[in-house]
Coordinates of C-alpha atoms in Angstrom, one line a residue:
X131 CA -18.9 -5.3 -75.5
X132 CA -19.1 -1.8 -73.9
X133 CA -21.8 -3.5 -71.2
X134 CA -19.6 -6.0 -70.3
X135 CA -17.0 -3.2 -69.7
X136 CA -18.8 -1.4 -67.5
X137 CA -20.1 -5.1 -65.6
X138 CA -16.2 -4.9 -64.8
X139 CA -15.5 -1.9 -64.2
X140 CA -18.6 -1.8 -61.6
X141 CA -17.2 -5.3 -60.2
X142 CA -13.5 -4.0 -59.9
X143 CA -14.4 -0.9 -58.2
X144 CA -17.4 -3.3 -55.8
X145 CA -14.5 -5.1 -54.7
X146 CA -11.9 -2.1 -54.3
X147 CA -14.4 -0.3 -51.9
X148 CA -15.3 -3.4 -50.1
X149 CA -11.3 -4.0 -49.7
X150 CA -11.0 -0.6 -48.5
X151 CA -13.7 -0.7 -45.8
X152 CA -12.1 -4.4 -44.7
X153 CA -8.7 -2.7 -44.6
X154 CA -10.4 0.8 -42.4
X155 CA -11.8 -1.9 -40.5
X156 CA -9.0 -3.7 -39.6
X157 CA -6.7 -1.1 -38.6
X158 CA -9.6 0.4 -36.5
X159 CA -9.6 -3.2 -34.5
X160 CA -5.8 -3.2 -34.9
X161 CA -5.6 -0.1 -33.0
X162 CA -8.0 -0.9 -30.5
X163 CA -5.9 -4.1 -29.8
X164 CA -2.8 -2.2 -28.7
X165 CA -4.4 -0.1 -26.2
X166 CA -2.5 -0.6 -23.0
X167 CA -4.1 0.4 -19.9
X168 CA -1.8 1.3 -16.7
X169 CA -1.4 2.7 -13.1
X170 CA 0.9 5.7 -11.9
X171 CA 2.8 4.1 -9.5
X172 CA 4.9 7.1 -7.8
X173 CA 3.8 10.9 -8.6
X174 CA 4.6 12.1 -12.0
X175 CA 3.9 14.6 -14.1
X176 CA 1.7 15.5 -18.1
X177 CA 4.6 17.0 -20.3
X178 CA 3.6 18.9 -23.5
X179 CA 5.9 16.7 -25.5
X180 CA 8.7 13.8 -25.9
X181 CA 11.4 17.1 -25.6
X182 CA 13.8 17.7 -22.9
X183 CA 12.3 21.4 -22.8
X184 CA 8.6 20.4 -23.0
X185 CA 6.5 22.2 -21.0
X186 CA 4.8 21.2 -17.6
X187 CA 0.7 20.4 -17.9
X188 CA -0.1 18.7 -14.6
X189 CA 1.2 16.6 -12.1
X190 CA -0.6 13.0 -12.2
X191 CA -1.4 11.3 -8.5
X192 CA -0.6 7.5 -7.7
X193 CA -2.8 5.2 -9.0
X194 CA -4.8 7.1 -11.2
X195 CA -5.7 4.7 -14.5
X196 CA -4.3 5.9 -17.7
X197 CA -4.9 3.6 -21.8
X198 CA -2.5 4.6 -23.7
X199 CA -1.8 3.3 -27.5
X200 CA 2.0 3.9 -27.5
X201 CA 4.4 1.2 -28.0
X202 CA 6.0 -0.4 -25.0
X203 CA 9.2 0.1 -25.9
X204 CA 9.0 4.0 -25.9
X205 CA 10.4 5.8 -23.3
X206 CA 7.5 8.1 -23.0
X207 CA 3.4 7.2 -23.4
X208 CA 1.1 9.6 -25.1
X209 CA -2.3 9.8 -22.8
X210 CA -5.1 11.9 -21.8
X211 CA -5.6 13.3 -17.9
X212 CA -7.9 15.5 -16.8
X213 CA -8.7 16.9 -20.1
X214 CA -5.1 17.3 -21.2
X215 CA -3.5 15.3 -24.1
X216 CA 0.2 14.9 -23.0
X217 CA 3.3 12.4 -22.4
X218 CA 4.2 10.6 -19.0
X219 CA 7.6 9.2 -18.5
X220 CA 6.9 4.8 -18.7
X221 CA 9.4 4.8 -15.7
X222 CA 6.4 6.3 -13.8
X223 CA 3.7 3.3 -14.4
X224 CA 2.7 0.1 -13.8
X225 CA 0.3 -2.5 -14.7
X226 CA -0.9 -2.6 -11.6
X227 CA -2.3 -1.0 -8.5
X228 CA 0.2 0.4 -5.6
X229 CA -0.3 -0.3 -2.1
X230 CA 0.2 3.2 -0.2
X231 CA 1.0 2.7 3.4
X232 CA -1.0 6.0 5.6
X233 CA -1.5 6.3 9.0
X234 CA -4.0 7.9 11.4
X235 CA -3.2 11.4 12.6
X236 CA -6.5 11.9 14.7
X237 CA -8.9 9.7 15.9
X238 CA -11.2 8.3 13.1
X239 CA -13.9 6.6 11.9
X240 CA -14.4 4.3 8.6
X241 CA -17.3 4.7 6.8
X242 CA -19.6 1.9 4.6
X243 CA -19.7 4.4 1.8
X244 CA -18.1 7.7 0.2
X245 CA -21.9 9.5 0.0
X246 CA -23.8 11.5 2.4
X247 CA -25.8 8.8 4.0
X248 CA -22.8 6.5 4.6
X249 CA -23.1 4.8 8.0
X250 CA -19.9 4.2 10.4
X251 CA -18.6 0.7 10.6
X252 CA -15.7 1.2 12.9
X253 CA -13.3 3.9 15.2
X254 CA -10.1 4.1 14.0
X255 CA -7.0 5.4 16.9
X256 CA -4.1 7.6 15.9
X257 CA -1.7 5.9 14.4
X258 CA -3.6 2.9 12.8
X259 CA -1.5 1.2 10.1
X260 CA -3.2 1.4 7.4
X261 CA -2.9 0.4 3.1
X262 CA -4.6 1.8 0.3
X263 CA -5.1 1.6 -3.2
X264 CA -7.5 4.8 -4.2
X265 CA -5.8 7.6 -6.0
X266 CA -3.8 9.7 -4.1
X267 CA -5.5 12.9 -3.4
X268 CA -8.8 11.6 -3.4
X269 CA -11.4 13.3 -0.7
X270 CA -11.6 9.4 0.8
X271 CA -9.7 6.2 0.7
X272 CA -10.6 2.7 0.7
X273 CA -9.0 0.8 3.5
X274 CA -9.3 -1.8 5.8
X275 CA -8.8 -2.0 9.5
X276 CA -9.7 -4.8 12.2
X277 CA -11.4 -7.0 9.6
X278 CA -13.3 -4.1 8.4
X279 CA -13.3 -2.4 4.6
X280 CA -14.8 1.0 4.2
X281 CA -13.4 4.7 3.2
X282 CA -11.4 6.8 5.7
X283 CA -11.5 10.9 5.2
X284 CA -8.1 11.7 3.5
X285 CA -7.9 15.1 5.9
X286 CA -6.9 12.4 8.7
X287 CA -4.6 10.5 7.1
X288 CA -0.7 11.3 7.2
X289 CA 2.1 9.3 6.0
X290 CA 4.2 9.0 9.0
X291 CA 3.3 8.3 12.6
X292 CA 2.5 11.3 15.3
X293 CA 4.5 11.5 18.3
X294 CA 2.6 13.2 20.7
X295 CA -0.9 13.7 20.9
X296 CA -3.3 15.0 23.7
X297 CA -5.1 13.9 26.9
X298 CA -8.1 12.3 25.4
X299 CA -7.1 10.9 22.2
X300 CA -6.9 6.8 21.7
X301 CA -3.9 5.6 19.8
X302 CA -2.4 2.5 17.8
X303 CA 0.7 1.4 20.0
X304 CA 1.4 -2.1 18.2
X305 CA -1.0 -4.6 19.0
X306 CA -2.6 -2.4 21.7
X307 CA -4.7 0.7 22.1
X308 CA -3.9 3.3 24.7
X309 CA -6.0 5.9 25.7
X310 CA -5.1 8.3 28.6
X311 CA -7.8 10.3 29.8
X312 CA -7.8 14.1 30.9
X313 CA -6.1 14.8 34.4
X314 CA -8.5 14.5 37.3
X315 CA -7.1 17.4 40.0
X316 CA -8.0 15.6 43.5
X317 CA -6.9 17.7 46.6
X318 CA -6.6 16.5 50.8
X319 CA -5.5 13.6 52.8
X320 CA -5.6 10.2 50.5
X321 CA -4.9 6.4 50.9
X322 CA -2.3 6.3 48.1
X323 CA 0.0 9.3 49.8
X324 CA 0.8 10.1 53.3
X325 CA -0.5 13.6 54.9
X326 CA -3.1 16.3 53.0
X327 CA -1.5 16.4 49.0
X328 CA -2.3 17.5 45.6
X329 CA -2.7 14.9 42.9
X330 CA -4.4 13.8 40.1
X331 CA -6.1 10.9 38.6
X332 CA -5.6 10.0 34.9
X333 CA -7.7 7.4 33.9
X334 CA -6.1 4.4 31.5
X335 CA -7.7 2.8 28.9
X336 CA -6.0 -0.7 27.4
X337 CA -7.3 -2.8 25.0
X338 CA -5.3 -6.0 23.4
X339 CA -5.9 -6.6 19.3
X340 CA -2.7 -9.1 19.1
X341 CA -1.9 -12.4 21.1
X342 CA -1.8 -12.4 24.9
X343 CA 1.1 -9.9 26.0
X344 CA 2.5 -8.0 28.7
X345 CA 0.8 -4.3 29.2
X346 CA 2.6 -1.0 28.7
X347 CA 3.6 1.5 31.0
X348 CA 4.8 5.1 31.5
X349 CA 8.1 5.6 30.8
X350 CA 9.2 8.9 32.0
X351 CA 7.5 12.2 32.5
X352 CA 7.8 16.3 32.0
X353 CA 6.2 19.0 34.0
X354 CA 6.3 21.5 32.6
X355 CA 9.0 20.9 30.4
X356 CA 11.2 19.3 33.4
X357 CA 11.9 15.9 33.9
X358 CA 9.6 14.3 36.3
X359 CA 10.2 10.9 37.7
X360 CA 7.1 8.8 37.2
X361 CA 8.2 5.6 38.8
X362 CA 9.2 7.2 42.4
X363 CA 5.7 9.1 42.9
X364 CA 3.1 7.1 40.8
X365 CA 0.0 4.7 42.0
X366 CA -1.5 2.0 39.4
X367 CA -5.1 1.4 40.2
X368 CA -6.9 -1.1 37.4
X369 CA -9.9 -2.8 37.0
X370 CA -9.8 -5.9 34.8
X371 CA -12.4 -7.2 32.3
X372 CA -10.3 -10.4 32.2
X373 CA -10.2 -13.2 34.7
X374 CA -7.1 -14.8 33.3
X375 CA -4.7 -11.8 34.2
X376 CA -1.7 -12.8 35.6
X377 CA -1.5 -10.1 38.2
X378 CA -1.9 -7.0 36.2
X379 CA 0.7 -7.6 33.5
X380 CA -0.9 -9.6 31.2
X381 CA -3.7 -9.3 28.6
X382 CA -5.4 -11.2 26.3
X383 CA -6.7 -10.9 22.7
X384 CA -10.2 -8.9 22.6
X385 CA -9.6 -7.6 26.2
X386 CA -9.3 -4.7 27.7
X387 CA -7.6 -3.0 31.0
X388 CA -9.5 -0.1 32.9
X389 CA -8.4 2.0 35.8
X390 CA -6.2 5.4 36.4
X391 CA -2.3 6.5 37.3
X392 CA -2.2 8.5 40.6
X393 CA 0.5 11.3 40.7
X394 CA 1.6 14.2 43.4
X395 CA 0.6 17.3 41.5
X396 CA -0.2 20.5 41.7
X397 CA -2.8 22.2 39.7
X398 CA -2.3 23.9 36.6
X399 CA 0.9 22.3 34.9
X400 CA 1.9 21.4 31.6
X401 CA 1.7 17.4 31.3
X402 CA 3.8 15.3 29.1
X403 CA 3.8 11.2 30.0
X404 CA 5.5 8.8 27.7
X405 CA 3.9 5.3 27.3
X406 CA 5.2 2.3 25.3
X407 CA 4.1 -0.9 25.0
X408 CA 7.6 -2.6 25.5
X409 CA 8.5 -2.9 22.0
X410 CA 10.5 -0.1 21.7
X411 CA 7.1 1.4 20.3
X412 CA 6.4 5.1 22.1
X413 CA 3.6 8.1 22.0
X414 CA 3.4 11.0 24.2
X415 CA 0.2 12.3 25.8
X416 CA 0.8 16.2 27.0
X417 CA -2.3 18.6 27.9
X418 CA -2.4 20.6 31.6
X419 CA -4.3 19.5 34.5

């Protein structure tokens, strides 16, 4: 009798530890099941605890990934960033990735890889559209531009538009590029003025990305800082890559205008030229000839 008592007693308590591991087992997988992974979606920041007084940890960039086992329906997720342990507002998240709209600030180039033997795939102008879904604050971003995809140096990204940029510099004017060289000082008697004058040369560059469209031009003018009336004392000299131009208004997809605008001028004055492309899109170039 006492031998089959302790057959049973061995077999109850068999079975009780087996139930327990299924059970520990179980809720291990249970938990693991209601991990929810999401995305910061607008800048927010690690609190110390559910409270209204809780304390500050870190603030938390867009896009950065974040698991979390708290229930949906809380108002705040526990989660670990950086290596803090901390609650982020569920207002703040998404499930997935946002698009952040940048734009050029300098000329650019965009890069096949984020290491130190990355190769260059492409220039970038000032003021390139462009979208990205890296996380904010990251040394580079992934982007594409013209059919490219590479990474772009975060120190020339902005997230609005420059208005003015110097002699030299090729920018993003809609569909079209624009690059307006450093002034050439010319001096004596020329073809384009009457009698011995002082002018300059500033060569044009204009290259077409969209449909085939009408050309920019130069709007109005400031030397230094006065209003200076391009229109009554300018020459437009071009040289065309593209046989199909209808005069020298026109340009088509892939092509691109080359020449210079002639002005009377002195040496050594501020520049400021305004050039749109006729969409009510505008940059300056400024520098001093």
């Amino acid at each position: 009798m006492k031998k089959l008592f302790k057959k049973i007693s061995f077999f109850i308590v068999l079975v009780l530890a087996v139930n327990l591991l299924f059970q520990t087992g179980f809720t291990k997988t249970a938990n693991a099941a209601t991990s929810y992974t999401y995305y910061i979606k607008s800048t927010a920041n690690l609190y110390s605890s559910t409270k209204s007084n809780a304390k500050k940890l870190k603030s938390i960039p867009v896009n950065t990934k974040l698991t979390t086992a708290s229930a949906k329906k809380d108002k705040m997720y526990k989660v670990k960033f950086d290596g803090k342990t901390g609650y982020v507002y569920a207002s703040k998240l998404s499930t997935k990735l946002t698009n952040v709209t940048l734009y050029t600030k300098d000329n650019a180039n965009l890069y096949d890889n984020t290491s130190y033997k990355q190769k260059k795939l492409i220039s970038v102008p000032v003021n390139a559209k462009l979208a990205t879904q890296s996380v904010i604050g990251s040394k580079m971003y992934k982007v594409s531009y013209e059919g490219k995809t590479g990474y772009i140096y975060a120190s020339k990204l902005a997230t609005k538009k420059v208005s003015k940029v110097p002699f030299g510099k090729t920018v993003r004017i809609g569909n079209f590029t624009v690059k307006i060289d450093k002034p050439i000082n010319e001096y004596g008697e020329s073809y384009l003025f009457d009698g011995n004058n002082s002018y300059i040369a500033l060569p044009i560059t204009i290259t077409n990305y969209g449909a085939r469209d009408y050309v920019g031009w130069l709007t109005e003018g400031y030397v230094n800082n006065k209003y200076y009336d391009v229109f009554d004392n300018w020459y437009f000299a071009v040289e065309y890559e593209d046989e199909e131009l209808e005069g020298y208004e026109m340009l088509s997809k892939g092509k691109s205008l080359n020449g210079y605008i002639t002005l009377k001028m002195s040496k050594g004055k501020n520049l400021e030229f305004v050039y749109t492309d006729g969409y009510d899109n505008f940059i300056t170039f400024y520098g001093k000839n």
